Coordinates of C-alpha atoms in Angstrom, one line a residue:
Chain A
M108 CA 134.9 81.8 16.0
K109 CA 135.4 83.1 19.5
L110 CA 132.5 85.2 20.7
E111 CA 133.0 88.4 22.6
L112 CA 129.9 88.9 24.7
T113 CA 128.8 91.1 27.5
E114 CA 127.7 89.4 30.7
H115 CA 124.1 89.6 29.9
L116 CA 124.5 88.4 26.3
K117 CA 126.6 85.5 27.5
Q118 CA 123.8 84.6 29.9
T119 CA 121.3 84.9 27.1
V120 CA 123.3 82.6 24.8
D121 CA 123.8 80.1 27.6
A122 CA 120.1 80.1 28.5
L123 CA 119.1 79.6 24.8
T124 CA 121.7 76.8 24.4
E125 CA 120.5 75.1 27.5
R126 CA 116.8 75.4 26.9
Y127 CA 116.5 75.3 23.2
S128 CA 119.4 73.1 22.2
D129 CA 117.4 71.4 19.4
K130 CA 116.1 74.7 18.0
L131 CA 119.2 76.8 18.2
I132 CA 121.1 76.6 14.9
E133 CA 124.0 79.1 15.3
V134 CA 125.3 82.0 17.2
Y135 CA 127.7 84.3 15.5
Q136 CA 129.1 87.8 15.6
S137 CA 129.8 90.2 12.8
S138 CA 131.2 93.7 13.3
G139 CA 130.5 93.5 17.0
D140 CA 126.8 92.6 16.6
T141 CA 125.4 89.3 17.9
F142 CA 123.1 87.2 15.8
V143 CA 121.3 84.1 16.9
R144 CA 119.6 81.9 14.3
V145 CA 116.9 79.5 15.3
E146 CA 114.4 77.1 13.7
A147 CA 111.5 79.0 12.1
D148 CA 108.8 76.9 13.9
A149 CA 110.1 78.1 17.4
N150 CA 110.4 81.8 16.7
V151 CA 107.5 83.0 18.8
E152 CA 108.3 80.6 21.6
I153 CA 111.9 81.9 21.8
C154 CA 110.7 85.5 21.4
T155 CA 108.5 85.0 24.4
F156 CA 111.3 83.4 26.3
L157 CA 113.7 86.3 25.5
K158 CA 111.1 88.8 26.5
D159 CA 110.0 87.3 29.7
E160 CA 113.1 85.6 31.1
L161 CA 115.9 87.7 29.6
H162 CA 114.4 91.2 29.6
F163 CA 114.5 91.8 25.9
D164 CA 111.4 93.9 26.3
Y165 CA 111.9 96.4 23.5
L166 CA 111.5 95.4 19.9
T167 CA 113.2 98.0 17.6
D168 CA 112.4 96.4 14.3
I169 CA 111.8 93.3 12.2
F170 CA 113.2 93.1 8.7
G171 CA 113.5 90.7 6.0
I172 CA 116.5 89.7 3.9
D173 CA 116.3 88.0 0.5
R174 CA 119.2 85.6 0.4
Y175 CA 118.4 84.5 -3.1
T176 CA 119.3 80.9 -2.6
S177 CA 117.3 77.8 -3.7
D178 CA 116.8 76.5 -0.1
E179 CA 115.6 78.7 2.8
R180 CA 115.5 81.8 0.6
F181 CA 114.1 84.4 3.0
E182 CA 115.5 85.4 6.3
V183 CA 113.6 87.5 8.9
A184 CA 115.6 89.2 11.7
Y185 CA 114.2 90.6 15.0
N186 CA 116.2 93.5 16.4
L187 CA 115.8 93.2 20.1
V188 CA 117.0 95.5 22.9
S189 CA 117.2 94.8 26.6
L190 CA 116.7 98.2 28.2
K191 CA 117.6 96.9 31.6
H192 CA 121.0 95.5 30.6
G193 CA 121.7 97.8 27.6
D194 CA 122.2 95.0 25.1
R195 CA 121.1 94.4 21.6
I196 CA 120.7 91.0 20.0
F197 CA 119.4 89.9 16.6
L198 CA 117.2 86.8 16.3
K199 CA 117.0 85.3 12.9
V200 CA 114.8 82.7 11.3
R201 CA 114.7 81.4 7.7
C202 CA 111.8 80.3 5.6
E203 CA 111.4 78.7 2.2
E204 CA 110.7 80.4 -1.1
E205 CA 107.4 78.6 -1.7
D206 CA 104.6 80.2 0.3
P207 CA 106.8 81.6 3.1
E208 CA 105.0 81.8 6.4
L209 CA 105.9 82.5 10.0
D210 CA 104.2 82.9 13.3
S211 CA 103.5 86.5 14.2
A212 CA 105.3 88.0 17.2
S213 CA 102.7 90.8 17.6
G214 CA 101.4 89.0 20.6
V215 CA 104.7 89.3 22.3
W216 CA 105.5 92.9 21.4
P217 CA 102.7 95.1 20.0
A218 CA 105.4 96.9 18.1
A219 CA 105.7 93.9 15.8
N220 CA 102.4 94.8 14.1
W221 CA 103.6 97.3 11.6
A222 CA 107.1 95.9 11.3
E223 CA 105.6 92.5 10.2
R224 CA 103.3 94.3 7.8
E225 CA 106.4 95.9 6.3
V226 CA 108.1 92.5 5.9
Y227 CA 104.9 91.1 4.3
D228 CA 104.7 94.1 2.0
M229 CA 108.3 93.9 0.8
F230 CA 109.0 90.2 0.7
G231 CA 105.6 88.5 0.7
I232 CA 106.3 86.6 3.9
R233 CA 102.9 85.9 5.6
F234 CA 102.5 86.0 9.4
R235 CA 100.1 83.6 11.0
N236 CA 97.8 85.1 13.7
H237 CA 98.7 88.7 12.7
P238 CA 95.9 91.0 13.8
D239 CA 95.9 93.2 10.6
L240 CA 98.1 91.7 7.8
R241 CA 97.7 94.3 5.1
R242 CA 100.3 95.9 2.9
I243 CA 101.7 99.0 4.5
Y244 CA 103.5 101.0 1.7
M245 CA 102.2 99.6 -1.5
P246 CA 98.5 99.6 -2.3
E247 CA 96.7 96.4 -1.7
D248 CA 96.0 96.0 -5.5
F249 CA 99.8 95.7 -6.2
Q250 CA 100.7 92.1 -6.9
Y251 CA 104.5 92.0 -6.5
F252 CA 106.9 92.2 -3.6
P253 CA 109.4 94.9 -4.4
L254 CA 112.4 94.0 -2.2
R255 CA 112.6 90.5 -3.6
K256 CA 115.7 90.3 -5.8
E257 CA 113.9 89.4 -9.0
F258 CA 111.8 92.6 -8.8
P259 CA 113.4 95.1 -11.3
L260 CA 114.7 98.4 -10.0
L261 CA 112.6 100.3 -12.5
G262 CA 109.4 98.5 -11.4
I263 CA 106.9 96.7 -13.7
P264 CA 105.2 99.0 -16.2
G265 CA 101.4 99.0 -15.7
S266 CA 101.5 97.4 -12.3
I267 CA 100.2 100.5 -10.6
E268 CA 97.1 102.2 -11.8
L269 CA 97.7 105.9 -12.4
P270 CA 95.4 108.8 -13.3
N271 CA 95.0 109.8 -16.9
T272 CA 97.4 112.3 -18.2
T273 CA 94.7 114.1 -20.2
P274 CA 91.6 115.2 -18.3
D275 CA 89.1 114.1 -21.0
S276 CA 90.2 110.6 -21.7
E277 CA 88.5 107.8 -19.9
Chain B
M50 CA 79.8 101.5 11.1
K51 CA 79.6 98.6 8.8
L52 CA 81.8 98.1 5.8
T53 CA 78.8 98.0 3.5
D54 CA 77.6 101.4 4.8
I55 CA 81.0 102.9 4.1
Q56 CA 81.2 101.5 0.7
S57 CA 77.8 102.8 -0.4
K58 CA 79.1 106.3 0.4
V59 CA 82.7 106.1 -0.7
H60 CA 83.4 105.6 -4.4
S61 CA 87.2 105.3 -4.7
T62 CA 88.7 105.6 -8.2
F63 CA 92.0 104.0 -7.5
F64 CA 93.2 101.0 -5.6
K65 CA 89.7 99.8 -4.8
E66 CA 91.0 96.7 -3.1
H67 CA 93.3 98.8 -0.9
Q68 CA 90.5 101.1 0.3
K69 CA 88.2 98.1 0.9
K70 CA 90.8 96.4 3.1
L71 CA 91.6 99.6 5.0
Y72 CA 87.9 100.2 5.9
Q73 CA 87.6 96.5 6.7
S74 CA 90.5 96.7 9.2
L75 CA 89.0 99.8 10.7
E76 CA 85.8 97.9 11.3
D77 CA 87.8 94.9 12.7
K78 CA 89.7 97.1 15.2
H79 CA 88.5 96.5 18.8
T80 CA 85.7 94.3 17.6
T81 CA 84.9 93.3 21.2
I82 CA 83.5 96.7 22.1
E83 CA 81.6 96.8 18.9
E84 CA 79.1 94.2 20.1
M85 CA 77.4 97.0 22.1
D86 CA 76.6 98.8 18.9
D87 CA 72.9 98.9 18.1
G88 CA 72.7 100.5 14.8
D89 CA 73.4 104.1 15.6
P90 CA 69.8 105.5 15.6
L91 CA 70.9 109.1 16.2
K92 CA 73.4 109.1 13.3
T93 CA 76.3 110.4 15.4
K94 CA 78.8 108.0 13.8
M95 CA 80.8 108.8 10.8
I96 CA 84.0 107.9 9.1
L97 CA 86.4 110.8 8.6
N98 CA 89.2 110.6 6.1
M99 CA 91.9 113.0 7.2
G100 CA 94.6 113.5 4.7
P101 CA 96.7 112.6 2.8
Q102 CA 96.7 116.2 1.8
H103 CA 95.6 117.7 5.1
P104 CA 97.9 120.5 6.2
A105 CA 98.0 119.5 9.8
T106 CA 99.3 116.0 9.1
H107 CA 102.8 117.3 8.4
G108 CA 103.2 115.5 5.1
V109 CA 101.2 112.9 3.2
L110 CA 99.7 111.0 6.2
R111 CA 96.2 109.7 5.9
L112 CA 94.1 109.0 9.0
V113 CA 90.9 107.1 8.8
L114 CA 88.9 108.0 11.9
Q115 CA 85.7 106.5 13.1
L116 CA 83.9 109.2 15.0
D117 CA 81.1 109.1 17.5
G118 CA 80.1 112.8 17.5
E119 CA 83.4 114.5 18.3
M120 CA 85.0 111.5 19.9
I121 CA 87.4 109.3 18.0
E122 CA 86.3 105.6 18.5
K123 CA 89.1 104.1 16.5
T124 CA 91.8 105.1 14.0
K125 CA 93.7 103.5 11.2
L126 CA 96.7 105.1 9.5
D127 CA 97.4 104.7 5.9
I128 CA 101.0 105.5 5.0
G129 CA 103.1 104.9 2.0
Y130 CA 102.1 107.9 -0.1
L131 CA 105.7 109.0 -0.2
H132 CA 107.2 105.5 -0.7
R133 CA 110.1 105.8 -3.0
G134 CA 111.8 102.5 -2.4
V135 CA 115.1 103.8 -1.1
E136 CA 116.1 100.4 0.3
K137 CA 115.7 98.9 -3.2
I138 CA 117.7 101.9 -4.6
A139 CA 120.4 101.4 -2.0
E140 CA 121.0 97.8 -3.3
N141 CA 121.9 99.3 -6.7
K142 CA 124.1 102.1 -5.6
T143 CA 127.5 102.3 -4.0
Y144 CA 127.5 103.4 -0.3
Q145 CA 128.6 106.9 -1.1
E146 CA 126.2 107.3 -4.0
F147 CA 123.4 106.4 -1.6
M148 CA 124.2 109.3 0.7
P149 CA 122.1 112.0 -1.0
Y150 CA 119.1 109.7 -0.7
T151 CA 119.5 109.7 3.1
D152 CA 119.2 113.5 3.1
R153 CA 115.7 113.1 1.7
M154 CA 114.6 110.5 4.2
D155 CA 114.2 112.8 7.2
Y156 CA 114.5 116.0 5.4
L157 CA 114.3 118.1 8.5
S158 CA 117.6 116.8 9.9
P159 CA 119.6 115.6 6.9
Y160 CA 122.9 115.8 8.8
S161 CA 122.0 113.0 11.3
N162 CA 120.9 110.8 8.4
N163 CA 124.2 111.2 6.7
V164 CA 126.1 110.4 9.8
A165 CA 123.9 107.4 10.5
L166 CA 124.8 105.9 7.2
C167 CA 128.4 106.7 7.4
L168 CA 128.7 105.2 10.9
A169 CA 127.1 102.0 9.7
V170 CA 129.4 101.7 6.7
E171 CA 132.4 102.6 8.8
K172 CA 131.4 99.9 11.3
I173 CA 131.0 97.2 8.7
A174 CA 134.2 98.1 6.7
N175 CA 136.4 99.0 9.7
V176 CA 137.1 102.6 8.7
E177 CA 139.0 104.8 11.1
V178 CA 137.7 108.3 11.3
P179 CA 140.0 111.2 12.4
E180 CA 139.2 112.9 15.6
R181 CA 138.4 116.3 14.1
A182 CA 135.8 114.8 11.7
Q183 CA 134.1 113.2 14.7
Y184 CA 133.7 116.5 16.4
I185 CA 132.6 118.3 13.2
R186 CA 129.9 115.6 12.8
M187 CA 128.7 116.0 16.3
I188 CA 128.4 119.8 15.8
G189 CA 126.4 119.1 12.6
C190 CA 124.2 116.5 14.3
E191 CA 123.3 118.8 17.2
L192 CA 122.6 121.7 14.9
A193 CA 120.3 119.4 12.9
R194 CA 118.6 118.4 16.1
I195 CA 117.9 122.0 17.0
S196 CA 116.7 122.8 13.5
S197 CA 114.3 119.8 13.5
H198 CA 113.0 120.6 16.9
L199 CA 112.5 124.2 15.9
L200 CA 110.3 123.1 13.0
W201 CA 108.4 120.8 15.3
L202 CA 107.9 123.7 17.8
G203 CA 106.7 126.1 15.2
T204 CA 104.2 123.7 13.5
M205 CA 103.0 122.2 16.8
V206 CA 102.3 125.6 18.3
M207 CA 100.6 126.6 15.1
D208 CA 98.5 123.5 15.3
A209 CA 97.5 124.6 18.8
G210 CA 96.5 128.0 17.5
A211 CA 99.4 130.4 17.6
I212 CA 100.4 131.4 14.1
S213 CA 103.1 134.0 14.7
F214 CA 105.3 131.6 16.7
F215 CA 106.0 129.7 13.5
I216 CA 107.7 132.8 12.0
W217 CA 109.9 133.2 15.1
T218 CA 111.2 129.7 15.1
F219 CA 111.8 129.9 11.3
K220 CA 113.9 133.0 12.0
E221 CA 116.2 130.8 14.1
R222 CA 116.1 127.9 11.6
E223 CA 117.2 130.3 8.9
K224 CA 120.4 130.9 10.9
I225 CA 121.1 127.2 11.0
Y226 CA 120.5 127.0 7.3
D227 CA 123.1 129.8 6.9
I228 CA 125.5 127.9 9.1
M229 CA 125.0 124.7 7.0
D230 CA 125.5 126.7 3.9
R231 CA 128.9 127.8 5.2
L232 CA 129.8 124.5 6.7
A233 CA 128.7 122.1 3.9
G234 CA 127.9 124.3 0.9
H235 CA 124.2 123.4 0.9
R236 CA 121.5 124.9 3.0
F237 CA 119.0 122.1 3.1
T238 CA 120.1 118.6 2.0
V239 CA 123.7 118.9 3.1
S240 CA 125.3 115.5 2.3
H241 CA 128.4 116.8 4.2
S242 CA 129.5 113.6 5.8
R243 CA 131.7 111.3 3.8
I244 CA 132.6 107.7 4.5
G245 CA 135.8 108.1 6.5
G246 CA 135.2 111.6 7.6
V247 CA 133.5 114.8 6.3
A248 CA 133.6 116.5 2.9
N249 CA 135.5 119.6 4.0
D250 CA 137.0 121.2 7.1
I251 CA 135.0 123.8 9.1
T252 CA 135.9 127.2 7.8
D253 CA 136.5 130.3 10.1
E254 CA 133.4 131.8 8.7
A255 CA 131.3 128.8 9.6
M256 CA 132.9 128.6 13.0
G257 CA 132.1 132.3 13.6
A258 CA 128.5 131.7 12.6
I259 CA 128.2 128.7 14.9
R260 CA 129.8 130.6 17.8
E261 CA 127.3 133.5 17.3
F262 CA 124.4 131.1 17.1
V263 CA 125.4 129.3 20.3
E264 CA 125.7 132.8 22.0
T265 CA 122.3 134.1 20.8
F266 CA 120.1 131.0 20.7
P267 CA 119.7 130.3 24.5
K268 CA 118.2 133.8 24.8
E269 CA 115.6 133.0 22.1
L270 CA 114.9 129.7 23.8
K271 CA 114.3 131.5 27.0
D272 CA 111.8 133.7 25.2
Y273 CA 110.0 130.7 23.9
H274 CA 109.8 129.3 27.4
K275 CA 108.5 132.5 28.7
L276 CA 105.7 132.6 26.1
L277 CA 104.6 129.0 26.3
D278 CA 105.4 127.4 29.6
R279 CA 102.7 129.1 31.6
N280 CA 100.4 129.9 28.6
R281 CA 96.9 129.0 29.6
I282 CA 95.7 128.1 26.0
F283 CA 98.8 126.1 25.2
I284 CA 98.6 124.1 28.4
D285 CA 94.9 123.4 28.0
R286 CA 95.4 122.2 24.5
N287 CA 98.3 119.9 25.4
E288 CA 97.9 118.7 29.0
A289 CA 96.6 115.1 29.4
V290 CA 96.2 114.8 25.6
G291 CA 97.6 111.8 23.8
V292 CA 98.7 110.1 27.0
L293 CA 101.1 107.2 26.6
K294 CA 102.2 105.2 29.6
T295 CA 105.7 104.0 30.1
E296 CA 105.0 100.3 29.7
D297 CA 102.8 100.9 26.7
A298 CA 105.5 103.1 25.2
I299 CA 108.1 100.3 25.5
G300 CA 105.8 97.6 24.3
I301 CA 104.7 99.5 21.2
G302 CA 108.2 100.6 20.3
A303 CA 108.0 104.3 20.9
T304 CA 111.3 106.0 20.4
G305 CA 113.1 109.3 20.9
P306 CA 111.3 112.2 22.6
V307 CA 108.0 110.3 22.7
L308 CA 109.6 107.5 24.8
R309 CA 111.4 110.0 27.0
G310 CA 108.2 112.0 27.4
S311 CA 106.6 108.8 28.7
G312 CA 109.2 108.4 31.3
Y313 CA 112.0 106.2 30.0
A314 CA 115.4 107.8 29.5
M315 CA 116.4 105.8 26.4
D316 CA 118.9 107.7 24.2
M317 CA 121.3 106.2 21.7
R318 CA 123.9 108.7 22.6
K319 CA 124.1 107.1 26.1
F320 CA 122.9 103.6 25.3
S321 CA 125.6 102.9 22.7
P322 CA 127.8 106.0 22.4
Y323 CA 128.9 106.8 18.9
L324 CA 131.1 109.6 17.6
R325 CA 132.5 111.2 20.8
Y326 CA 129.3 111.5 22.8
D327 CA 131.0 109.7 25.7
Q328 CA 133.4 112.6 26.0
V329 CA 130.9 115.4 26.4
E330 CA 128.6 116.1 29.2
F331 CA 124.9 116.2 28.7
D332 CA 121.7 115.1 30.3
I333 CA 118.7 113.2 28.9
P334 CA 115.6 115.2 29.6
T335 CA 112.7 113.0 30.8
R336 CA 109.2 113.5 31.8
L337 CA 106.8 111.1 33.5
E338 CA 103.4 112.3 32.3
G339 CA 103.5 110.9 28.8
D340 CA 101.2 113.5 27.4
N341 CA 101.8 116.1 24.7
L342 CA 103.0 118.7 27.2
A343 CA 105.6 116.3 28.4
R344 CA 106.9 115.8 24.9
Y345 CA 107.0 119.6 24.6
F346 CA 109.2 119.9 27.6
V347 CA 111.5 117.1 26.6
R348 CA 112.2 118.6 23.2
M349 CA 112.6 122.1 24.6
E350 CA 115.2 120.8 27.1
E351 CA 116.9 118.8 24.4
M352 CA 117.6 122.0 22.5
S353 CA 119.5 123.5 25.4
E354 CA 121.4 120.2 25.9
S355 CA 122.3 120.4 22.2
I356 CA 123.7 123.9 22.7
R357 CA 125.7 122.5 25.7
I358 CA 127.1 119.8 23.5
I359 CA 128.0 122.2 20.7
Q360 CA 129.8 124.4 23.1
Q361 CA 131.9 121.5 24.4
C362 CA 132.6 120.4 20.9
I363 CA 133.9 123.8 19.9
E364 CA 136.2 123.8 22.9
K365 CA 137.5 120.3 22.3
L366 CA 137.7 120.5 18.5
P367 CA 141.2 119.1 17.8
K368 CA 143.4 120.0 14.9
G369 CA 144.1 117.5 12.2
P370 CA 142.8 115.9 9.0
V371 CA 139.0 115.6 8.4
R372 CA 139.1 112.5 6.3
T373 CA 140.9 109.2 6.6
D374 CA 144.1 109.1 4.5
N375 CA 143.4 105.6 3.1
A376 CA 142.6 105.7 -0.6
K377 CA 141.0 102.3 -0.5
Q378 CA 138.4 103.5 2.1
A379 CA 137.7 107.2 1.5
Y380 CA 137.8 109.8 -1.2
P381 CA 141.2 111.5 -1.5
S382 CA 141.2 115.3 -1.0
K383 CA 140.6 117.5 -4.0
D384 CA 144.2 118.7 -3.9
E385 CA 145.4 115.2 -4.6
V386 CA 142.8 114.6 -7.2
Y387 CA 143.7 117.7 -9.2
Y388 CA 147.5 117.5 -8.9
S389 CA 148.4 113.8 -8.8
M390 CA 147.8 110.9 -11.0
E391 CA 147.3 108.4 -8.1
G392 CA 144.8 110.8 -6.5
M393 CA 142.9 110.9 -9.8
I394 CA 142.8 107.1 -10.1
H395 CA 141.7 106.7 -6.5
D396 CA 139.0 109.2 -6.9
F397 CA 137.8 107.3 -10.0
M398 CA 137.9 104.0 -8.2
M399 CA 136.0 105.3 -5.2
T400 CA 133.3 106.7 -7.5
D401 CA 133.1 103.6 -9.7
T402 CA 133.5 100.7 -7.2
G403 CA 133.4 102.4 -3.8
I404 CA 134.3 100.9 -0.5
C405 CA 133.9 97.1 -0.4
P406 CA 133.2 95.6 3.1
P407 CA 134.1 92.0 3.6
D408 CA 131.8 89.3 2.1
G409 CA 129.0 88.2 4.4
A410 CA 129.6 90.9 7.0
E411 CA 126.6 92.4 8.8
A412 CA 126.4 95.4 10.9
Y413 CA 123.8 97.5 12.6
S414 CA 124.5 101.0 13.8
A415 CA 122.0 103.4 15.3
V416 CA 122.2 107.1 16.1
E417 CA 119.9 109.3 18.1
S418 CA 118.3 111.4 15.3
P419 CA 116.0 114.2 16.5
K420 CA 113.0 111.9 16.2
G421 CA 114.6 108.9 17.9
E422 CA 116.6 105.8 17.1
L423 CA 117.7 105.8 13.5
G424 CA 119.4 102.6 12.6
Y425 CA 121.1 101.3 9.5
Y426 CA 121.5 97.5 9.1
I427 CA 123.9 96.6 6.3
Q428 CA 124.6 93.1 4.9
S429 CA 127.4 93.0 2.5
D430 CA 128.2 90.6 -0.3
G431 CA 131.8 91.8 -0.8
T432 CA 131.0 94.2 -3.6
G433 CA 130.6 98.0 -3.5
H434 CA 126.9 97.7 -3.2
P435 CA 125.0 96.6 -0.1
W436 CA 123.3 93.2 -0.5
R437 CA 120.6 94.4 2.0
L438 CA 120.3 97.8 3.6
K439 CA 117.5 98.3 6.1
I440 CA 116.7 101.6 7.5
T441 CA 114.9 101.6 10.9
G442 CA 113.2 105.0 11.0
P443 CA 112.0 106.6 14.2
S444 CA 109.0 108.2 12.5
F445 CA 107.7 104.8 11.5
A446 CA 107.8 103.6 15.1
N447 CA 106.2 106.7 16.4
L448 CA 103.4 106.6 13.8
Q449 CA 102.5 103.2 15.0
V450 CA 102.2 104.7 18.5
L451 CA 99.9 107.4 17.0
E452 CA 97.5 104.7 15.7
N453 CA 97.1 103.4 19.2
I454 CA 96.9 106.6 21.3
L455 CA 94.3 108.4 19.1
D456 CA 91.5 106.1 20.1
G457 CA 89.3 107.9 22.7
E458 CA 90.6 111.4 22.0
M459 CA 88.7 114.3 20.6
V460 CA 88.9 115.0 16.9
A461 CA 90.1 118.5 17.4
D462 CA 93.1 117.1 19.4
T463 CA 94.3 114.9 16.6
V464 CA 96.3 117.7 14.9
V465 CA 98.0 118.6 18.2
I466 CA 98.8 114.9 18.9
I467 CA 100.3 114.5 15.4
G468 CA 102.3 117.6 16.0
G469 CA 103.5 116.2 19.3
M470 CA 104.6 113.0 17.7
D471 CA 106.6 114.9 15.1
P472 CA 106.6 112.4 12.3
V473 CA 108.3 112.9 9.0
L474 CA 106.7 111.0 6.3
G475 CA 109.7 111.0 4.1
E476 CA 111.4 108.7 6.6
A477 CA 108.4 106.6 7.6
D478 CA 107.5 105.8 4.0
K479 CA 111.1 105.2 2.8

C-alpha cells in the first residue's frame, strides 16, 4: 500500500526503518492515520528515540486492544503527538496471551503512568518498572480484566463485594 | 506516616486489598524525601481522605492526602467510583446506539461528545456530511463549550468563597438549556448529532434564541470580568496556586485550558481542524503563568471566542440538507420513513445493523471539547459494532496532572485547584 505521509512523518518512518530495521515490523495507514508496529522488546527504546530525536514529546494516550487470536493476542498502542510538527503517529506492540508483560514508558513520558494503569486494569497487561502499577477503575480486589473479550457484558455475579440490602443482616 | 499506622486507624469494610494498596502507594510516593522523617514527635502528620462524596470534588473523586499540618506532602487520587464500562458497552452496540452513552460521559457538554463520536465514525466509514450540518454542529459545540465553562466558573468561584456568582452563571446556562431544548428537543443530554449529519434542522425559534443569546451574553461576560478580574479575594485565592510549568504540562499530558494556561497553544481546532473550524476566525487564548488564575483567564477568553465563532457560523450557515442522503450510511428522514416502503426498510436496517465500516479499518478522531482533547479510536471488524472503541478523555489526563501539582500546596487550596482543573468524573471514569 502506498503511504501518504507528511514531511515529518516521512522523516520519522525513514529514521525508524534505518535505525531499527530489525525491530520494525510494519508501517501502515488506515483512514488517514499512520500506524507503526514494532517488536515488543524494543518499545521503550523506540519510544525514547521518537521523543528525543523526532520531537514526539506529547503522549496523548496508551490503550490496549484484545485481538482475540491464539498468537500475540494483545496489542498496545501509543498515541503520540509531535507538537512542533503537528503530526500524530500510533506506535503499536503486541504481546502474548500468557502472562502479558511490557516495559513501562513512564520513564519517557510521565503521562504514561495512569494510561498504563488503565491498560493493566482493563487487559491485565503488566508493565515492568512502572512506578505505581495498581488498578485504576476497578477495586484491587477484583480478579478479572473487563475489556478482555471473554469477560461477559453483564459482569460476573458475586465478583464485587456489595453492601447488604437490609441493614440488619451481617 | 507508615502503612501500619494508617491501618491501625482505618477499618475499611469493602475492598480491603484496594485500600491497602492505595495507602501503600501513598507511602511509596517520593520515598527519597521520606528518609528525613524521624517519627513525627509533634504529631502534625495525618492522612486525610477527601471524598468520594466531598462536595468540592465535583463528582465522585477521592483524594488521599498526606498532610503535615496544613501543608500537603503528597497526594494520591482514587478514581473509578463512576466506572460504568462504556467501552465494553460500545463493543456490544451499534455506533448510533452508543450515542446516548457519550452524552453521559462529559455530561456538562454532551454536544461535543456526540460530535466527537460522529466524526470518528464518519472518518472510519467515509461518510460525507452536508455543509449545513457541519455548521449546526459547530454552533452546538460552541454553545456546549460556553455552558461547560459557565458551570466551571460558577463552581470554581463558589469554591473560592463567592456563593451568589453560581446563581448568575446558572441564569445564563439556563438560556443555553432552552436553546438546546429548541434545537435538539432535549435540555441536557441532547444526542442531537447523527452519523452523517444532525437529527433535525435548526428551527426559526431556535435560531432566534441563539441570536438573542449571542447578543446578550457578551454583556454578562463583561460583568463577570468586572466582578472578578481585579477582585482582591479572588486573585489572592488563585494567584500562584497550583502552578504547572510548560514543560511539565507537556510531559504529563495536560490538555485543554490547563495546557493553554501553562503556556502552550495546543487546540485541536487548529491542530487538526475538523468540521469547518478552518473557515472561521478565532484565537487561542494562552497564558504563561500556569497557575489557577491563568486557567481562569484562558477559559473566560475562550467563551468570548466561542461567541465569535457562533456569530460567524450564523452568518455563514448555508442552505441545504442536514443529513447525508445515503440510506446505507445514515438514517433516512422521518418523511421518508412514514410515507415510503424503502424508507421504512432503511430505517429498520439502520437500527438493526447500523453502519458497517470496512473490516480491519482503524481511525482516531479528536475534537477540542471544553475540557481538552477528546478522542475516539475505533477499530472495526466489518460489522455494525466496533471491535474496539477507545475514548481518550481530557478529564482523565487532567486528573493525572492534579495528582502531581497538589504536592506542596495548602489543604485549603485543594478545592480551588480541583475547581481550576475542571474535571468531570463521568468522563474520567468511563
